[in-house]
Short mmCIF file of C-alpha atoms (C1' of nucleotides) in Angstrom, two decimals:
data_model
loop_
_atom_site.label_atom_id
_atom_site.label_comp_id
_atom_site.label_asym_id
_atom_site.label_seq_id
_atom_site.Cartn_x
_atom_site.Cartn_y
_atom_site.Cartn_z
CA UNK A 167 -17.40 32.01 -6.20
CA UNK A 168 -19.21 30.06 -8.74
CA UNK A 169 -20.52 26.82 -7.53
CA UNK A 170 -18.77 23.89 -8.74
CA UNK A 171 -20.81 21.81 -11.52
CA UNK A 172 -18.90 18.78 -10.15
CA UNK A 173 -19.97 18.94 -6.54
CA UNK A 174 -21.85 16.15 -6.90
CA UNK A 175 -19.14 14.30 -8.17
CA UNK A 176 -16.99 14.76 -5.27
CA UNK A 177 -20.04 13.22 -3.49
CA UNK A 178 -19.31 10.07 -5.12
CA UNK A 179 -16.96 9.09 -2.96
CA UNK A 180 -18.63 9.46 0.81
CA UNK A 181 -18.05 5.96 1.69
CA UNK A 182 -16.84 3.51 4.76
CA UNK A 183 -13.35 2.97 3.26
CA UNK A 184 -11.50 6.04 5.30
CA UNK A 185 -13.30 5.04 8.40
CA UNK A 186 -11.63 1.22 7.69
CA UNK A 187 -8.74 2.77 7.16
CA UNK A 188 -8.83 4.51 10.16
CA UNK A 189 -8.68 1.38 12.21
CA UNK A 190 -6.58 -0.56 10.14
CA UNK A 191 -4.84 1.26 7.94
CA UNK A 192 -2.15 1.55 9.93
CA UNK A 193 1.31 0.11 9.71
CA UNK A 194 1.55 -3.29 11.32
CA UNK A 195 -2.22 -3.67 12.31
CA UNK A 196 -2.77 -5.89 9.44
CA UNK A 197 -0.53 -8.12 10.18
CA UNK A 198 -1.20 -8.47 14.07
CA UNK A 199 -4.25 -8.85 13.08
CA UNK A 200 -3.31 -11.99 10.79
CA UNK A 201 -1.36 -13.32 13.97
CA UNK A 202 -4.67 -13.00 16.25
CA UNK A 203 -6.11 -15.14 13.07
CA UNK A 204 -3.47 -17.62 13.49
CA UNK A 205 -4.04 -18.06 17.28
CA UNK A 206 -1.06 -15.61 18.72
CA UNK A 207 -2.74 -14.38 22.18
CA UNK A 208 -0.01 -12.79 24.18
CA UNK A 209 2.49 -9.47 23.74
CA UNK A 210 5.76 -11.61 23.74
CA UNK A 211 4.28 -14.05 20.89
CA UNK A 212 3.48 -11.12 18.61
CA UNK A 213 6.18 -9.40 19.48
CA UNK A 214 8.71 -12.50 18.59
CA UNK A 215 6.79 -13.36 15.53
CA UNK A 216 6.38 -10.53 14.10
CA UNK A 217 9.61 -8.58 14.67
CA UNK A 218 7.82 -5.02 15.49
CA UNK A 219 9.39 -2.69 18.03
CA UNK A 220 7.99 -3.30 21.46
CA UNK A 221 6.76 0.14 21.96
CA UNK A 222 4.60 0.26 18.68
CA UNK A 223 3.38 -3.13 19.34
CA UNK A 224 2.05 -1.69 22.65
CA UNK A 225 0.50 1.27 20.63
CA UNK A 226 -0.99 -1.16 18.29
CA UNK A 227 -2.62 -3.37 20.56
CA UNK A 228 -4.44 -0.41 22.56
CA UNK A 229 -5.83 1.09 19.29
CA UNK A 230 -7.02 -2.21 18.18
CA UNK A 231 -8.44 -2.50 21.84
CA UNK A 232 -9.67 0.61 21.51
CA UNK A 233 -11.73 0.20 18.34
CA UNK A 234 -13.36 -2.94 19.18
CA UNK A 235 -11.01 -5.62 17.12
CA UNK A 236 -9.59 -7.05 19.91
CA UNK A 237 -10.48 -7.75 23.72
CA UNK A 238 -7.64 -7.32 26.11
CA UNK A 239 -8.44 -9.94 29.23
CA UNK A 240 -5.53 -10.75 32.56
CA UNK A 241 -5.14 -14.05 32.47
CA UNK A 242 -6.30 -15.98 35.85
CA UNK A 243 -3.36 -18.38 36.00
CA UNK A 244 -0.77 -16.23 35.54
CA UNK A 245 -1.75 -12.74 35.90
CA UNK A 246 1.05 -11.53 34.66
CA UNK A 247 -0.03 -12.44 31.39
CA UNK A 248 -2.77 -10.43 29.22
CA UNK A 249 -4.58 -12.19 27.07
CA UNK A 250 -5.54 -11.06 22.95
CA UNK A 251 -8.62 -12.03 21.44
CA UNK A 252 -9.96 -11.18 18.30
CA UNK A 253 -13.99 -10.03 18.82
CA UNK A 254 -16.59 -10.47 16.60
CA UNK A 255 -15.49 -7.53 14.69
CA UNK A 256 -12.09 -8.07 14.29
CA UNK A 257 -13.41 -11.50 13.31
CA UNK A 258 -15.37 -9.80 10.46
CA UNK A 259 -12.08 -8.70 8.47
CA UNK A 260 -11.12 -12.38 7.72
CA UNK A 261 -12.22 -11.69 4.15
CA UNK A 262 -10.66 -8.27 3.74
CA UNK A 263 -7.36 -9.94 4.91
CA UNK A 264 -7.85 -13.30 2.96
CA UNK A 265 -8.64 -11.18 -0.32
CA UNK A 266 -5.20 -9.00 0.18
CA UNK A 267 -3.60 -12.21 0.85
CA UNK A 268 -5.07 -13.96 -2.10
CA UNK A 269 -4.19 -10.74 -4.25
CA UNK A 270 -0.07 -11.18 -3.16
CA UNK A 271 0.15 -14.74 -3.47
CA UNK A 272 -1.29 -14.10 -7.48
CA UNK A 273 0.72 -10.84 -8.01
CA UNK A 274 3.62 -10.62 -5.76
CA UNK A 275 5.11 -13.44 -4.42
CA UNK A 276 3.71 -16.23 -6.61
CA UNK A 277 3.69 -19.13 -3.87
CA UNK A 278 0.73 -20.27 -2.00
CA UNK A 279 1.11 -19.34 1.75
CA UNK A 280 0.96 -21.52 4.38
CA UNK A 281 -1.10 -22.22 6.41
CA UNK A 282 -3.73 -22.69 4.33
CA UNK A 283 -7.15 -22.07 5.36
CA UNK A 284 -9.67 -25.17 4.58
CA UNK A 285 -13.27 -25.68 4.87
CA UNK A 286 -13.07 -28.44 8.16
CA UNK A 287 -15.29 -30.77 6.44
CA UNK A 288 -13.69 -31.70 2.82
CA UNK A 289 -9.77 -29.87 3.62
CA UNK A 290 -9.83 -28.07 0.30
CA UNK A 291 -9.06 -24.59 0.22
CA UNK A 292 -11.24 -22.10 0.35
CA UNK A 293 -12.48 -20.34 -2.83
CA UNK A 294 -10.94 -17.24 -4.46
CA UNK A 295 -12.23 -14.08 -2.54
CA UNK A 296 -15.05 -12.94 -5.76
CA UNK A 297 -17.14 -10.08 -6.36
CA UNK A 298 -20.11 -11.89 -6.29
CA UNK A 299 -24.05 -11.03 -7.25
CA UNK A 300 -26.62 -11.50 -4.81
CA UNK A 301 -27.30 -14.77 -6.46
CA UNK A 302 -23.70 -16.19 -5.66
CA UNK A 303 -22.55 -15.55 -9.84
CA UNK A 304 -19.18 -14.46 -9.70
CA UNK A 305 -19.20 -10.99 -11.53
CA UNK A 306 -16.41 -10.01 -13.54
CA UNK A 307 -15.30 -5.82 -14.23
CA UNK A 308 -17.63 -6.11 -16.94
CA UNK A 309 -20.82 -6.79 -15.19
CA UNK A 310 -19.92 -4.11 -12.60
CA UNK A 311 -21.62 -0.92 -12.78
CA UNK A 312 -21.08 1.98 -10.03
CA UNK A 313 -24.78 3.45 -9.56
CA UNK A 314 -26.57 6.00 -7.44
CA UNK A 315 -28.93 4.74 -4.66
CA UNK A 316 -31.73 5.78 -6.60
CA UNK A 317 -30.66 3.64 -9.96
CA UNK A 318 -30.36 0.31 -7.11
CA UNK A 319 -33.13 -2.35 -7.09
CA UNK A 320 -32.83 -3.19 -2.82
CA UNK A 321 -35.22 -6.08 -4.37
CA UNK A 322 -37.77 -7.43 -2.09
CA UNK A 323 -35.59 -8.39 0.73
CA UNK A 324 -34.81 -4.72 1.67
CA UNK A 325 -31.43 -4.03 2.49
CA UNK A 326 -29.89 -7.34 3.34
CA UNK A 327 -26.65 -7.04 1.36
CA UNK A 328 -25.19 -4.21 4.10
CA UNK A 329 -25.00 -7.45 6.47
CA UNK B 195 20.22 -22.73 23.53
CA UNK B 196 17.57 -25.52 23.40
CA UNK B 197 16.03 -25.73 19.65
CA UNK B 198 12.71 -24.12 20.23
CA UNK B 199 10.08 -26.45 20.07
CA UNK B 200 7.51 -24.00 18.31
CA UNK B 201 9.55 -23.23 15.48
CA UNK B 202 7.52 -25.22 13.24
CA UNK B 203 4.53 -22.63 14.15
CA UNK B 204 6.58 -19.63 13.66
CA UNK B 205 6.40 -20.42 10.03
CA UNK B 206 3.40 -21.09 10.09
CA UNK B 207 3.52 -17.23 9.02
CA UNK B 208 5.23 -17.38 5.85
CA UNK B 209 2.61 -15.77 3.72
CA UNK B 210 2.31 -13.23 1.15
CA UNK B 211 0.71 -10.59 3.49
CA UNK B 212 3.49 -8.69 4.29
CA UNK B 213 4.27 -8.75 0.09
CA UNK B 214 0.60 -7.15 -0.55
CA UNK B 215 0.98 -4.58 2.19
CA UNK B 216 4.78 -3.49 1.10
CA UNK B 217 2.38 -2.16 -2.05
CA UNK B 218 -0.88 -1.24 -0.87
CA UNK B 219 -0.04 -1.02 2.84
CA UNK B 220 1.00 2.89 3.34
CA UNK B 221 -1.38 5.67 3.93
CA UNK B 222 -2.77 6.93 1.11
CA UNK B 223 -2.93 4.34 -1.21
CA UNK B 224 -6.15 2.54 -1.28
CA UNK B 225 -7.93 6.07 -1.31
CA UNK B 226 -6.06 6.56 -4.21
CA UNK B 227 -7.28 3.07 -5.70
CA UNK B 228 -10.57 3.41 -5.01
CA UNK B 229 -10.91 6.72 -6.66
CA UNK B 230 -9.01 5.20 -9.68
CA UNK B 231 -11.83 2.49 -9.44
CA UNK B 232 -14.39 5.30 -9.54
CA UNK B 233 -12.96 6.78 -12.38
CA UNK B 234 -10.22 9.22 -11.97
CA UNK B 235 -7.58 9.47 -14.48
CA UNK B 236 -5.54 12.70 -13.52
CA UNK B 237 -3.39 14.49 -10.99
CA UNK B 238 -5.59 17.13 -10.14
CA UNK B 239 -8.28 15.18 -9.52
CA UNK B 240 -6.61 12.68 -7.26
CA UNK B 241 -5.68 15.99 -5.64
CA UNK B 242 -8.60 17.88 -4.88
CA UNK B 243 -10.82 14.72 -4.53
CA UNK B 244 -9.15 13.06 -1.67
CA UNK B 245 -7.28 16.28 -0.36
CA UNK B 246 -4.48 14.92 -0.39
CA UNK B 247 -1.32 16.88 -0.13
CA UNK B 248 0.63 17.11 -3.37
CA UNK B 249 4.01 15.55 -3.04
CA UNK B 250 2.42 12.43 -0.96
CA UNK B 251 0.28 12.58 -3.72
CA UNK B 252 3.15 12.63 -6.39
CA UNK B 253 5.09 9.85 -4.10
CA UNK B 254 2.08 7.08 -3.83
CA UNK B 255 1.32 7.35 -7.68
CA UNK B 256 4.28 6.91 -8.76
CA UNK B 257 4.64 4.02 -6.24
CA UNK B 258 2.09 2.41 -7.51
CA UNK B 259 3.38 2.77 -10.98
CA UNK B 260 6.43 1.37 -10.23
CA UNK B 261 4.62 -1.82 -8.90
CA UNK B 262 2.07 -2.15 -11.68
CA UNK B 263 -1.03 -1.19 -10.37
CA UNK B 264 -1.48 1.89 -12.13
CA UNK B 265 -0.20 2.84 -16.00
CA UNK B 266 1.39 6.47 -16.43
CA UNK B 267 1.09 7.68 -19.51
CA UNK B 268 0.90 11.22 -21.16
CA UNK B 269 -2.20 12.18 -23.36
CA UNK B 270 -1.99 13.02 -26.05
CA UNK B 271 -4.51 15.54 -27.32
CA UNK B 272 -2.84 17.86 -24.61
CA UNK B 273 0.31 17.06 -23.64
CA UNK B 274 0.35 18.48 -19.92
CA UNK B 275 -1.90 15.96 -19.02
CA UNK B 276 -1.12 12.61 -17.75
CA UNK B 277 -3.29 9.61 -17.46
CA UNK B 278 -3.41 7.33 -14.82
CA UNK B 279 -4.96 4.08 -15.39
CA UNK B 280 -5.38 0.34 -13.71
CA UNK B 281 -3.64 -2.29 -14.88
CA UNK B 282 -5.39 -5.59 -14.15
CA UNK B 283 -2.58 -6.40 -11.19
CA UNK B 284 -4.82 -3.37 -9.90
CA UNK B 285 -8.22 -4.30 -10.89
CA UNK B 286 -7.57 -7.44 -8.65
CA UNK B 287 -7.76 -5.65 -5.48
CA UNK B 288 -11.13 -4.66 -6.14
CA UNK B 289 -12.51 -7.53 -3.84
CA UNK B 290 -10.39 -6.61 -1.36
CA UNK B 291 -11.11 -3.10 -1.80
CA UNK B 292 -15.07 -3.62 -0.94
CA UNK B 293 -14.39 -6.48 1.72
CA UNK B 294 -12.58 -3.37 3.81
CA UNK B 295 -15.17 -0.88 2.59
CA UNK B 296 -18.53 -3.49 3.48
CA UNK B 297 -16.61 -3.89 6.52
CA UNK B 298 -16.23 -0.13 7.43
CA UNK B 299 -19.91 0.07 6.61
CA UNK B 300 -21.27 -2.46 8.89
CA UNK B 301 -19.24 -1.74 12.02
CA UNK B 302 -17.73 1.63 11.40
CA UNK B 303 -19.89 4.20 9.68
CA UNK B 304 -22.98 1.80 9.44
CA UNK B 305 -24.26 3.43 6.10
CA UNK B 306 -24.46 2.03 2.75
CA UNK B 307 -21.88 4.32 0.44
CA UNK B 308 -22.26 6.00 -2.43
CA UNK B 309 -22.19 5.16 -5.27
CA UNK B 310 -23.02 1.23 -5.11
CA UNK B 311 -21.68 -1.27 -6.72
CA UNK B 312 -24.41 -3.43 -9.40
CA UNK B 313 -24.51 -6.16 -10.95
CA UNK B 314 -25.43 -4.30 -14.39
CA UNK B 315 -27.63 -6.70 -15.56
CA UNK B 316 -30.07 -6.51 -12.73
CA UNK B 317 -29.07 -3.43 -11.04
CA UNK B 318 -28.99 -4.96 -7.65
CA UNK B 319 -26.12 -4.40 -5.48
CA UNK B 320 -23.87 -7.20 -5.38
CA UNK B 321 -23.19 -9.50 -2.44
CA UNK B 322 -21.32 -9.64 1.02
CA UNK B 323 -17.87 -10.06 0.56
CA UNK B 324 -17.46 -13.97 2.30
CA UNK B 325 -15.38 -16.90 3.15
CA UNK B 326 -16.40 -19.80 0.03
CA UNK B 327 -15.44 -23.09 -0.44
CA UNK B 328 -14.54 -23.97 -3.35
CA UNK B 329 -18.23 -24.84 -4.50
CA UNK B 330 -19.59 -21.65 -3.46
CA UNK B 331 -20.99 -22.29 0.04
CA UNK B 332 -20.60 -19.72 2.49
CA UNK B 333 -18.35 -20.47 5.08
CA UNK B 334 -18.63 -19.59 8.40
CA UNK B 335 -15.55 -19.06 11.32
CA UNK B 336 -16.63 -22.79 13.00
CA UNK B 337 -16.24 -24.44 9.13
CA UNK B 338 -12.72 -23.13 8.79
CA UNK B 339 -9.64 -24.71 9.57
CA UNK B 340 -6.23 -23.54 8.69
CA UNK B 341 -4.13 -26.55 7.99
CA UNK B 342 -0.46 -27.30 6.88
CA UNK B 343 -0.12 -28.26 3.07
CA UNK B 344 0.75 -31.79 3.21
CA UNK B 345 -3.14 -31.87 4.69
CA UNK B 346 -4.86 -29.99 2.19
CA UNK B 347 -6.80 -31.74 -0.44
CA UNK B 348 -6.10 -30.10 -3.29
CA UNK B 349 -8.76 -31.79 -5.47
CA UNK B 350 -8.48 -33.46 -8.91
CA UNK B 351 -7.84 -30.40 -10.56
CA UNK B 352 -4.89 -29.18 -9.25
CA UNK B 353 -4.04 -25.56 -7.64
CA UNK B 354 -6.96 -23.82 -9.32
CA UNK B 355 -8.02 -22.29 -5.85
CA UNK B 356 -4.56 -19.73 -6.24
CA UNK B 357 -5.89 -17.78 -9.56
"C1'" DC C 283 2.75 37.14 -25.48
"C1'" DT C 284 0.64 37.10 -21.12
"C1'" DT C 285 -2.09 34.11 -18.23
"C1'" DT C 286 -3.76 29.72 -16.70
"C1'" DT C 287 -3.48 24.84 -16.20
"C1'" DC C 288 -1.21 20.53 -15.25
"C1'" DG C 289 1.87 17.78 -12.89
"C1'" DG C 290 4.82 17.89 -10.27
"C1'" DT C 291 9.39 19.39 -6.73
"C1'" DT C 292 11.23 21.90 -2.69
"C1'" DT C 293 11.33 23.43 1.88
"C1'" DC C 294 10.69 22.83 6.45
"C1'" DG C 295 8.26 21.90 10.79
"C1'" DA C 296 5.48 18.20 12.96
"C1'" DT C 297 4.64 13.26 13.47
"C1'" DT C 298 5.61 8.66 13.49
"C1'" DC C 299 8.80 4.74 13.45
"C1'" DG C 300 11.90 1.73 15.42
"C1'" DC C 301 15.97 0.34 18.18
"C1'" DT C 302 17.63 -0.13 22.77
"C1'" DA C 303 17.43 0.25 27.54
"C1'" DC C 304 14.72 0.50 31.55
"C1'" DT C 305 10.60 -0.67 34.71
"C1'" DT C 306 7.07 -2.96 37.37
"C1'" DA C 307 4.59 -6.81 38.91
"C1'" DA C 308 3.99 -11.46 39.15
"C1'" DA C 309 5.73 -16.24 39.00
"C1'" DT C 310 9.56 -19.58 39.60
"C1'" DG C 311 13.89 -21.76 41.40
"C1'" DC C 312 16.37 -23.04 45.19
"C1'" DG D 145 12.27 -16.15 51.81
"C1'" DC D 146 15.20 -14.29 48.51
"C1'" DA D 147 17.22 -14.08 43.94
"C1'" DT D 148 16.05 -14.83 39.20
"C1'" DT D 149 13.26 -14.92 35.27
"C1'" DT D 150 9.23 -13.73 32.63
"C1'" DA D 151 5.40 -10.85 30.84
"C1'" DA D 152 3.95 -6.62 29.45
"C1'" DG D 153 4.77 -2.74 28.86
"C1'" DT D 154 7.54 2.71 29.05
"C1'" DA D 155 11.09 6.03 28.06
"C1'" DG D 156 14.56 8.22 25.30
"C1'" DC D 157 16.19 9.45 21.13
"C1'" DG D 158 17.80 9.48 16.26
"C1'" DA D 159 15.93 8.40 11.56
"C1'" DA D 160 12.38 8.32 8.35
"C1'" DT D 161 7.87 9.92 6.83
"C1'" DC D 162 4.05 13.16 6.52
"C1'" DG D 163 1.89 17.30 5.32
"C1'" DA D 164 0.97 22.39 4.30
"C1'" DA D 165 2.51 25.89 1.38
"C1'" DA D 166 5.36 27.95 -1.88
"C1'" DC D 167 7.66 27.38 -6.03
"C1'" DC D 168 8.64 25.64 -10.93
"C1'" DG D 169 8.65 24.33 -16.02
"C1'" DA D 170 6.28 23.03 -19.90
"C1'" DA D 171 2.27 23.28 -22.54
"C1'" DA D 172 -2.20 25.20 -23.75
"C1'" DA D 173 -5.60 29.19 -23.87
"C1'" DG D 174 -7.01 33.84 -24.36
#
DNA sequence: CTTTTCGGTTTCGATTCGCTACTTAAATGC
DNA sequence: GCATTTAAGTAGCGAATCGAAACCGAAAAG
């Protein structure tokens, strides 16, 4: 009944990854999600281009619906048809996706995918997904340190870098 | 029986996605990568860390030992004990481990975690995951294009935007 | 030489996955 | 206007996976 000397160890790790993975962590989600990225919009063009069974592509959808990543919209021309779109928040995992991407094209399969994804103005690709400081350095393992609120300078700015 | 005229756009899709989530994509295993990140070397403490239950547990290591994320070997100064460790095939999800964890953090949990990660040298945390071209800019959703290779300026030095 | 620790494996019930067939409502063809 | 096709799902059901708890073998500790 002692109490543990590592208890505040285990505290450590109270952090926003499980509630990600919640959402997305999920067979398939990823990669409906990387169709909604590369314009899909409707059931029978996920279903065809991805391959999933039609049920769990149905279950899919309404969780992603459901937490916010995409909007689910009748279309007025043909209301048959419903009508994906990714929101502002499923918008926001375009780097989480691009860095697992990155990751398998430089450990698993070795190719560059395509499409590619290009900044508009110059059509080069976009940068390596970094670990970067505040400064825009790229920081390598060995500048990385794992520290307790109270060790973190916020600086002046306050607490920008949650945004 | 008519050629479809979209095929072009279905491979559009051929990308190394589905490679990175064959190893990373089942339940379990970025929990078990991000405490490996925060320092866990053993069994037991996978185990009662994450609460995980043991033969998923067993199963997901030695998955990712068998695709080179983590190195299994026995210690030696007691020789029940075996430690895990990342390889640098694993170290290189790190960016993609905080891109999902910032993300969780601003629309999931909206807390900063604990601990943070620093740039040692300043002890500030480091920055927002983003979208970069390849000079560092921030890119936003309007500045992005995703564009077919034979399209893609790959620059004068060659396919340095892949490592 | 008995007990505890470490890293698992086994068992078994509960979920989840995924294939196929079916359904419902709306559009299209004739 | 009626039959057909299309879009977006549901339903049923066997296979695979998950997860809690008990068990196990080897090595270290007391």
């Amino acid at each position: 009944m002692d109490a543990k000397l590592r208890e505040p160890l285990r505290d450590l790790v109270k952090c926003s990854l499980p509630a990600a993975l919640e959402v997305m962590g999920e067979r398939w989600s990823f990669m409906i999600l990387r169709a909604a990225f590369n314009g899909l919009h409707h059931f029978e063009e996920f279903q065809s281009e991805l391959g999933i069974a039609r049920n769990i592509l149905a279950n899919r959808l309404g969780r992603l619906v459901e937490h916010g990543i995409l909007t689910r919209t009748a279309v007025a021309a043909d209301r048959r048809k419903i009508q994906y779109e990714l929101t502002e928040k499923g918008a926001a995992l375009l780097p989480t996706m691009l860095a697992l991407r990155q990751w398998g094209e430089r450990w698993e399969t070795g190719f560059r995918a395509s499409p590619v994804l290009v900044d508009k103005r110059d059509m080069r690709p976009i940068a390596p997904i970094d670990v970067r400081a505040w400064d825009g350095r790229v920081l390598t393992k060995h500048e990385l340190l794992w520290a307790l609120p109270e060790d973190v300078d916020y600086g002046e700015a306050g607490l920008r870098a949650a945004e």
